[in-house]
Every structure is written in C-alpha cells, then in structure tokens.
Coordinates of C-alpha atoms in Angstrom, one line a residue:
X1 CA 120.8 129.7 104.0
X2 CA 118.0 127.6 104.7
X3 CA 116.7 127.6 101.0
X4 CA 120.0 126.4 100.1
X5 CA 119.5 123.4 102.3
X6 CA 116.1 122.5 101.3
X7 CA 117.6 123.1 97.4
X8 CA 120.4 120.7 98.2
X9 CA 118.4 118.0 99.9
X10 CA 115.8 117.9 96.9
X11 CA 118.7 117.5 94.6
X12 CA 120.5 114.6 96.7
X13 CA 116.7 112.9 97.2
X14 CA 116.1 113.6 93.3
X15 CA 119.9 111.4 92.6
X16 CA 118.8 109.0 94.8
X17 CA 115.7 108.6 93.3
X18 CA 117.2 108.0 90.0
X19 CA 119.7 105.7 91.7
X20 CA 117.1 103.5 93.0
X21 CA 114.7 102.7 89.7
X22 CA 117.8 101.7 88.3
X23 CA 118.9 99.2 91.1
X24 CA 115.3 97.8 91.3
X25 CA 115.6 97.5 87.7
X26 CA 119.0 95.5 88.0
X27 CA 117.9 93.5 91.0
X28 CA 114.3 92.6 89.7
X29 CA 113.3 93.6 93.5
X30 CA 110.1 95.0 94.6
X31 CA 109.2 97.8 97.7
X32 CA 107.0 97.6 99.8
X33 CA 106.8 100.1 102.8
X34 CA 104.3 100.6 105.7
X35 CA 102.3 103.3 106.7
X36 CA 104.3 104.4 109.4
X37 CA 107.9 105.0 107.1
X38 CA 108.5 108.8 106.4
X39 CA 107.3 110.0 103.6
X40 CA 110.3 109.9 101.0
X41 CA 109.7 106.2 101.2
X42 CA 106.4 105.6 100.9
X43 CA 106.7 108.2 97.5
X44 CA 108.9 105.6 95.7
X45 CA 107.6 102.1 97.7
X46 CA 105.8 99.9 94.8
X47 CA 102.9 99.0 97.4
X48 CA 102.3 101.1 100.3
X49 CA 100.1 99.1 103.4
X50 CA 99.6 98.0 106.8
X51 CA 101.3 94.8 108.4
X52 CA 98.6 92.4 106.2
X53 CA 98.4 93.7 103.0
X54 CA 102.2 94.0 102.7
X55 CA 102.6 90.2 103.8
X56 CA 100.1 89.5 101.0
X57 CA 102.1 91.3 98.8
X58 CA 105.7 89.2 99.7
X59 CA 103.7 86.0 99.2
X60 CA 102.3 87.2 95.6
X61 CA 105.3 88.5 93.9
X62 CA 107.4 87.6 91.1
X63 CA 110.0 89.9 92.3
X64 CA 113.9 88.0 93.1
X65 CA 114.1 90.3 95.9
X66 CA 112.3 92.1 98.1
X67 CA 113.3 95.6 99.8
X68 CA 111.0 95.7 103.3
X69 CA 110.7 99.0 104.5
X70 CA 109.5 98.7 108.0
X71 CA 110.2 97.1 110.9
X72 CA 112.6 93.6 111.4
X73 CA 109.6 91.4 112.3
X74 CA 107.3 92.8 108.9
X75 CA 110.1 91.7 106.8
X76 CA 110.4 88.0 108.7
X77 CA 106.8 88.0 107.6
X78 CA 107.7 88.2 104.2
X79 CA 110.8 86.2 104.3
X80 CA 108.4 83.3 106.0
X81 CA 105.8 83.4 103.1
X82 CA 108.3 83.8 99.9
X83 CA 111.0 81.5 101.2
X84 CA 112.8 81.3 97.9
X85 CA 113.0 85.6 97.8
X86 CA 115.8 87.2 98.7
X87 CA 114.0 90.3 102.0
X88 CA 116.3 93.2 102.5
X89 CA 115.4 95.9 105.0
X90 CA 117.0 99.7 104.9
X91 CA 118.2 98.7 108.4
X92 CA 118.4 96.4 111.0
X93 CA 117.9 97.9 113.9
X94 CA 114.2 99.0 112.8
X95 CA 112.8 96.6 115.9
X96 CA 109.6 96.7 117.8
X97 CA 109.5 96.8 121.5
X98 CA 106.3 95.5 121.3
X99 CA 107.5 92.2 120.1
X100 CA 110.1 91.8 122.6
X101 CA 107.5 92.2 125.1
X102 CA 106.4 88.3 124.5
X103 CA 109.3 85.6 124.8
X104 CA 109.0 81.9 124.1
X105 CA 109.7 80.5 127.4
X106 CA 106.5 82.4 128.8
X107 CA 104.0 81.8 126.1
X108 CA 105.1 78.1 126.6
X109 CA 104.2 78.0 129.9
X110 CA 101.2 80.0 129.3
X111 CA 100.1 76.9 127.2
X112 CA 101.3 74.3 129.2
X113 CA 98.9 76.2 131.7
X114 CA 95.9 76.4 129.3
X115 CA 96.1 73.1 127.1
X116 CA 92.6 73.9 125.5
X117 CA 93.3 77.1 124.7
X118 CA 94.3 77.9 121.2
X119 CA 97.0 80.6 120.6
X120 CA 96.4 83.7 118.4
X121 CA 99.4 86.1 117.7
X122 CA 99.1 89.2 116.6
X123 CA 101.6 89.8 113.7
X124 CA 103.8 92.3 115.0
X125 CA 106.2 89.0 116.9
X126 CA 108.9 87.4 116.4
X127 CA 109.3 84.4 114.1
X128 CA 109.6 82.5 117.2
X129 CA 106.6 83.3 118.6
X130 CA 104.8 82.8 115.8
X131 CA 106.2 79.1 115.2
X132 CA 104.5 78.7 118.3
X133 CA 101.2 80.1 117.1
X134 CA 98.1 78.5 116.3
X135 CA 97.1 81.4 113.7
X136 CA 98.3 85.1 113.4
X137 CA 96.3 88.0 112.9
X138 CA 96.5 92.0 112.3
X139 CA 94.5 94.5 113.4
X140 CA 92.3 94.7 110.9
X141 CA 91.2 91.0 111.0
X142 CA 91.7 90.6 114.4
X143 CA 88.2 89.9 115.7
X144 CA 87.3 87.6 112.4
X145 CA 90.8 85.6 113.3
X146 CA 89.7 84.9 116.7
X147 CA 86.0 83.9 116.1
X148 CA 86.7 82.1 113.2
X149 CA 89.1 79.6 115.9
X150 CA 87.5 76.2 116.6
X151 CA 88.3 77.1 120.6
X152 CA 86.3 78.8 123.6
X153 CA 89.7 79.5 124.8
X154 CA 92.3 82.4 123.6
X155 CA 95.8 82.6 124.3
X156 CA 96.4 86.5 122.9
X157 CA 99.7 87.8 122.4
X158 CA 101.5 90.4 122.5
X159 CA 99.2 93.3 122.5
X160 CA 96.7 93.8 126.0
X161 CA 95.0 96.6 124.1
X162 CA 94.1 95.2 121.2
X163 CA 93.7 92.3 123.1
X164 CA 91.0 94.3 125.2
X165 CA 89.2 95.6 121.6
X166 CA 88.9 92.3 120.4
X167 CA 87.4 90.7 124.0
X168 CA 84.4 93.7 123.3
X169 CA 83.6 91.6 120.1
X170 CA 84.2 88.4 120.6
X171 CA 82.0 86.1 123.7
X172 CA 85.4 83.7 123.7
X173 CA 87.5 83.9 126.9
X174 CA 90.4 85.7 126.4
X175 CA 93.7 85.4 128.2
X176 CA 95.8 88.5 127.5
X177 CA 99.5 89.0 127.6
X178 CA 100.5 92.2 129.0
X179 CA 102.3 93.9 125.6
X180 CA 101.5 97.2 124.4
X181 CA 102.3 99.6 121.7
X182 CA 105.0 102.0 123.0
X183 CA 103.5 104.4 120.5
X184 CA 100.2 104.2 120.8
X185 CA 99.8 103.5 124.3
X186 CA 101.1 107.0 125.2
X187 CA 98.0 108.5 123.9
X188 CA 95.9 109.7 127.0
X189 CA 92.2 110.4 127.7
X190 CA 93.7 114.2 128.3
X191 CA 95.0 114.4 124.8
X192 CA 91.8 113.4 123.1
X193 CA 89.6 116.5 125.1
X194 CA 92.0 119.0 124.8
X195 CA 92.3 118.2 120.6
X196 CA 88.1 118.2 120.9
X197 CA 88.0 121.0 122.4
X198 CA 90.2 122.6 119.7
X199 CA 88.4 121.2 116.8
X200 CA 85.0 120.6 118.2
X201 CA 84.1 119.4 114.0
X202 CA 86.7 117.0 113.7
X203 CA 85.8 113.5 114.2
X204 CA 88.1 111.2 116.2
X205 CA 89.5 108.2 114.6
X206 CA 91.4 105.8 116.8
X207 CA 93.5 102.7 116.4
X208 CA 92.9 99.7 119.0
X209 CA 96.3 99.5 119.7
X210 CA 95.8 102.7 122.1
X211 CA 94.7 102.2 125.7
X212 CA 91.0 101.2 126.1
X213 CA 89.9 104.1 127.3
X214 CA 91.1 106.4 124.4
X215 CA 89.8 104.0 122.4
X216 CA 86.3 104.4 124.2
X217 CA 86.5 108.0 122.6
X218 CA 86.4 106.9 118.9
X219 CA 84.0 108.1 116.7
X220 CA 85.3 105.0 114.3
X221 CA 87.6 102.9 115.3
X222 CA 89.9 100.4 113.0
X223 CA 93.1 99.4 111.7
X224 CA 95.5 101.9 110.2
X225 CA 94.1 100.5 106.6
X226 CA 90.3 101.0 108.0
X227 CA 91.6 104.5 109.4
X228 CA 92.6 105.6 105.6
X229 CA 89.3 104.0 104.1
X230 CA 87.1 105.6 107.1
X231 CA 88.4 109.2 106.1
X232 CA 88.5 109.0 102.7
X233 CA 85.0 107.9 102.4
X234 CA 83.4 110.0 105.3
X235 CA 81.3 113.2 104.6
X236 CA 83.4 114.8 107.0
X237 CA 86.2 117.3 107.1
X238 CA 88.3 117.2 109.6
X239 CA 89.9 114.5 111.8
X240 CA 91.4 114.4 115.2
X241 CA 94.1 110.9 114.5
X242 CA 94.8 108.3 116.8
X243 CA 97.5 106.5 115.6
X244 CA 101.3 106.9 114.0
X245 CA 101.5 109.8 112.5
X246 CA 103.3 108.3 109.0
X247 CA 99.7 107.7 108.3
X248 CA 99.1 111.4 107.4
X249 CA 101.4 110.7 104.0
X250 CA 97.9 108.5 102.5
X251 CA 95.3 110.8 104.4
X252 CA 96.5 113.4 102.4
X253 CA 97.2 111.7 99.5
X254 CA 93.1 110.4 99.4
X255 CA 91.7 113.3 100.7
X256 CA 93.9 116.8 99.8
X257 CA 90.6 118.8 100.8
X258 CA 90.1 117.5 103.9
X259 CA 92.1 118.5 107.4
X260 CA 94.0 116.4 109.2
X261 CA 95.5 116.9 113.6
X262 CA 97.7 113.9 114.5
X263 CA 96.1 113.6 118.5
X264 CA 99.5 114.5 119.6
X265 CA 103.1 114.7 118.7
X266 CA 104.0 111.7 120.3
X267 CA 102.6 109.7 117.7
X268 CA 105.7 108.5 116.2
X269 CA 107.3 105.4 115.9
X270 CA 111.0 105.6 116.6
X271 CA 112.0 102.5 115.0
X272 CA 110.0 103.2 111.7
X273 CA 111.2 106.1 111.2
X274 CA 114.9 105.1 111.3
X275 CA 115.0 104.0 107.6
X276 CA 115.2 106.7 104.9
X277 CA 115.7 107.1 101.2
X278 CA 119.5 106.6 101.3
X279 CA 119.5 103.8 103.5
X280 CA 116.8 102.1 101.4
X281 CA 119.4 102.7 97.8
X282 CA 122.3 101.8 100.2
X283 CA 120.9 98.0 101.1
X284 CA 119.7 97.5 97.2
X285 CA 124.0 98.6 96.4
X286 CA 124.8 96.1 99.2
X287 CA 121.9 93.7 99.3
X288 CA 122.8 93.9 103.2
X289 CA 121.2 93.5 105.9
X290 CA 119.3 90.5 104.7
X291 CA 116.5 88.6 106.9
X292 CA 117.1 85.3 107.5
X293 CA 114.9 82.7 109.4
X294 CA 116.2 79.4 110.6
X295 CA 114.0 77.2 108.5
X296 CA 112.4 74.9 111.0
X297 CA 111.1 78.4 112.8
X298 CA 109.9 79.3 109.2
X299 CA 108.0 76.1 108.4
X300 CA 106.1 76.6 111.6
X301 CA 105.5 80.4 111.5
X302 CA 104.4 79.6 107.8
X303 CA 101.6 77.6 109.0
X304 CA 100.1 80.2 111.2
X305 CA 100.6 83.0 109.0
X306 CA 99.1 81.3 106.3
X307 CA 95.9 80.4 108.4
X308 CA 95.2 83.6 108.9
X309 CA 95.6 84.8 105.1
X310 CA 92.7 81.7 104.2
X311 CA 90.4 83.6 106.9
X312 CA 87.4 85.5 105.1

C-alpha cells in the first residue's frame, strides 16, 4: 500500500514538474528558493540561496516575473529591488514571526530616543521597517554592515541574538530590540551535549540566530550560506547542525560522503515549509498571490537595501 503511495506521488511530482518548465517558459519567470523550502522546491528553483544572495538575484534578472519561494518579506525584498518585475510567492501566508516582532511605532520612538544612532535592520522585516532603515543586512554580512556605518551608535533590529553575535565583533554600542528566531531560538545548551555525546567526531556548526549560549558551543559559526561552504570544504566528516533543517537538501548535495545530524528536530521553520511543488505551479497558472509594496515604502526600503548590497 505504501509503495503505491510513494509510486503515485512521484508520478503527480514528475507532471508537475513538466507542468512548471513549461509555465516558466510561457511566463519568462525565474525561481528562486531559500535554503529552508522542502526539498521538491529547491530541486527545480533556478538559484537556490540564503536571504542575500536571492535579493541579488531579483535585482540582476532579466526574468518578467519572478516566482519567490520563501517567506512574504524575502519576496518584498525582491519586489523592492526589481520594481518593474512582476514577484509571485507559492503562498501568502509563508510569514515570519520574527518580523512581526518589530513594529514602526516602536523603532520610531527608539530613534526619537537615540537621534545619533544609526539604524541597521536585519533583512528578515517588513518593508516598513526597512523604509525606516538606515542600511539592511543578513547574517552573513552582518558584522561588515555595521562597522562599515559612519556611527558609534546602533539601533539593531529585529533579531537580539544575532544582535548579541554581532556586539562580540563589533566595539560600536549596540542597542538591541528584543526579536528572535522562533526556530532557532528553541535550540538549547541541553540539545547540543546530548548530540556531542552521541557523535563525539562530529563538529558543531551553528547559526547566530540561536541563543548566545548555543552559539558559544560552535566549532564554526556563520550564516546558513557560510554553514554550506564551512562543511563542504572542511576535512571533517560528520556534523552536528544548528540551524533549519531545509539546509540538509545542499549539505548533501556538496558533500554525499559526509554525515549529517540536524541538532534537533525542532529545527524547522513552519512558515517555509508551507509552500510545495503544486502550490509553486498553482501561482505561475494564476500568477496569484502577487507582492505588492506601496511605492513610497519601496523607494525608502530601496535605499537601505541597496546600501547594504554596495558593502564589500
């Protein structure tokens, strides 16, 4: 029975496979999807990346439309930087609780508060916040973002953990919103030992959006993108993970011989995973839900998103 089921899902993913080269075909659109999507999405996505390499990606293309597969403020992102595109996403209700931890009523009043501080926003926001953002960042160029401001004073939103990664490297006073990572914040010191003492070879590899102390743990620790290129390239073996465990689709990709434990099995992001492959052909048929930004939000966001793409 359950051969069967496996034998008909491979059949309906294998039609909607074909379905969707010949819908990006007719739509001249392009896919990108995040690390974090399940793994029949990243196998047909045209770039697969973190949060900065994707909005790179949206403000290169020559595609008409582009199909976001993550979550609704990744493909505001794109819809910021390639104005003139038409951004799709699988659905709308892929959100992050992590950007609705920040609202601009507080972060205004944070400023008014701190009038010499400059504001650096982490990329997973709103388009609101980030029309009220000096310059943007992602994890992986968090700390050059906020060294390279001309400020002694940091306004950081939304994330207090990465927040807390980047104060370790950076000798600018930090003022730190209290946002966190659903996902990653559930990761506990506890965890970490108890996967050690399982797999006393495997090296830990951690993402700074988990709590500072698991971070403390790391043998390397680095954006989801610096995760990938840290295993890939390491003599080691075997990996204990610390961060959403969509990740695993690349590690394995890179590194077939080499063994892979997600830290636990809580390591996974409820609103990535809610798009899949039929949802994905389903908004290129419809061209629905579509991202819009209101366009003086957009022309602000623009400016800080586009700051941090110049930073070296």
């Amino acid at each position: 029975m359950e051969a069967l089921a496996m034998e008909r899902k491979a059949e309906q993913n294998r039609e909607l496979r074909e379905r969707l080269m010949q819908l990006k075909k007719e739509r001249n659109a392009i896919i990108l999807a995040h690390y974090y999507q399940r793994d029949e999405i990243q196998e047909v996505a045209d770039f697969r990346g973190d949060s900065f390499l994707l909005a790179q990606k949206a403000a290169q293309t020559d595609a008409d439309v582009i199909v976001f597969c993550g979550v609704h403020f990744m493909g505001e992102s794109a819809k910021i930087l390639a104005p003139n595109k038409t951004v799709i996403i699988p659905d709308e209700r892929a959100g992050c609780p992590m950007a609705d931890m920040v609202n601009v009523d507080g972060l205004r009043k944070l400023k008014a508060q701190h009038p010499n501080a400059k504001v650096v926003t982490y990329i997973n926001s709103s388009a609101e916040i980030k029309a009220e953002t000096d310059i943007c960042c992602t994890s992986a160029n968090a700390v050059r973002v906020v060294n390279s401001v001309d400020s002694d004073e940091i306004i950081w939103v939304p994330d207090k953990n990465l927040g807390h990664y980047v104060q370790q490297n950076t000798d600018k006073k930090m003022i730190i919103w209290e946002g966190y990572c659903n996902t990653h914040d559930m990761l506990t010191v506890k965890d970490v030992e108890e996967m050690k003492a399982k797999y006393p070879n495997a090296e830990f590899v951690v993402h700074p959006e988990c709590r500072p102390e698991v971070v403390a743990l790391g043998d390397f620790v680095g954006s989801t993108t610096a995760i990938i290129k840290y295993c890939k390239e390491s003599e080691g073996k075997e990996f204990i993970v610390g961060t959403e465990d969509g990740t695993g689709f690349q590690l394995r990709k890179d590194s077939p011989d080499k063994t892979f434990h997600f830290a636990t099995k809580y390591l996974v992001c409820p609103n990535m995973k809610v798009n899949n492959l039929k949802k994905l052909v389903k908004c290129l048929e419809t061209m629905q839900p579509q991202i819009y930004v209101p366009q003086q939000v957009a022309d602000k966001a623009r400016l800080s998103l586009e700051r941090m793409l110049q930073v070296k």
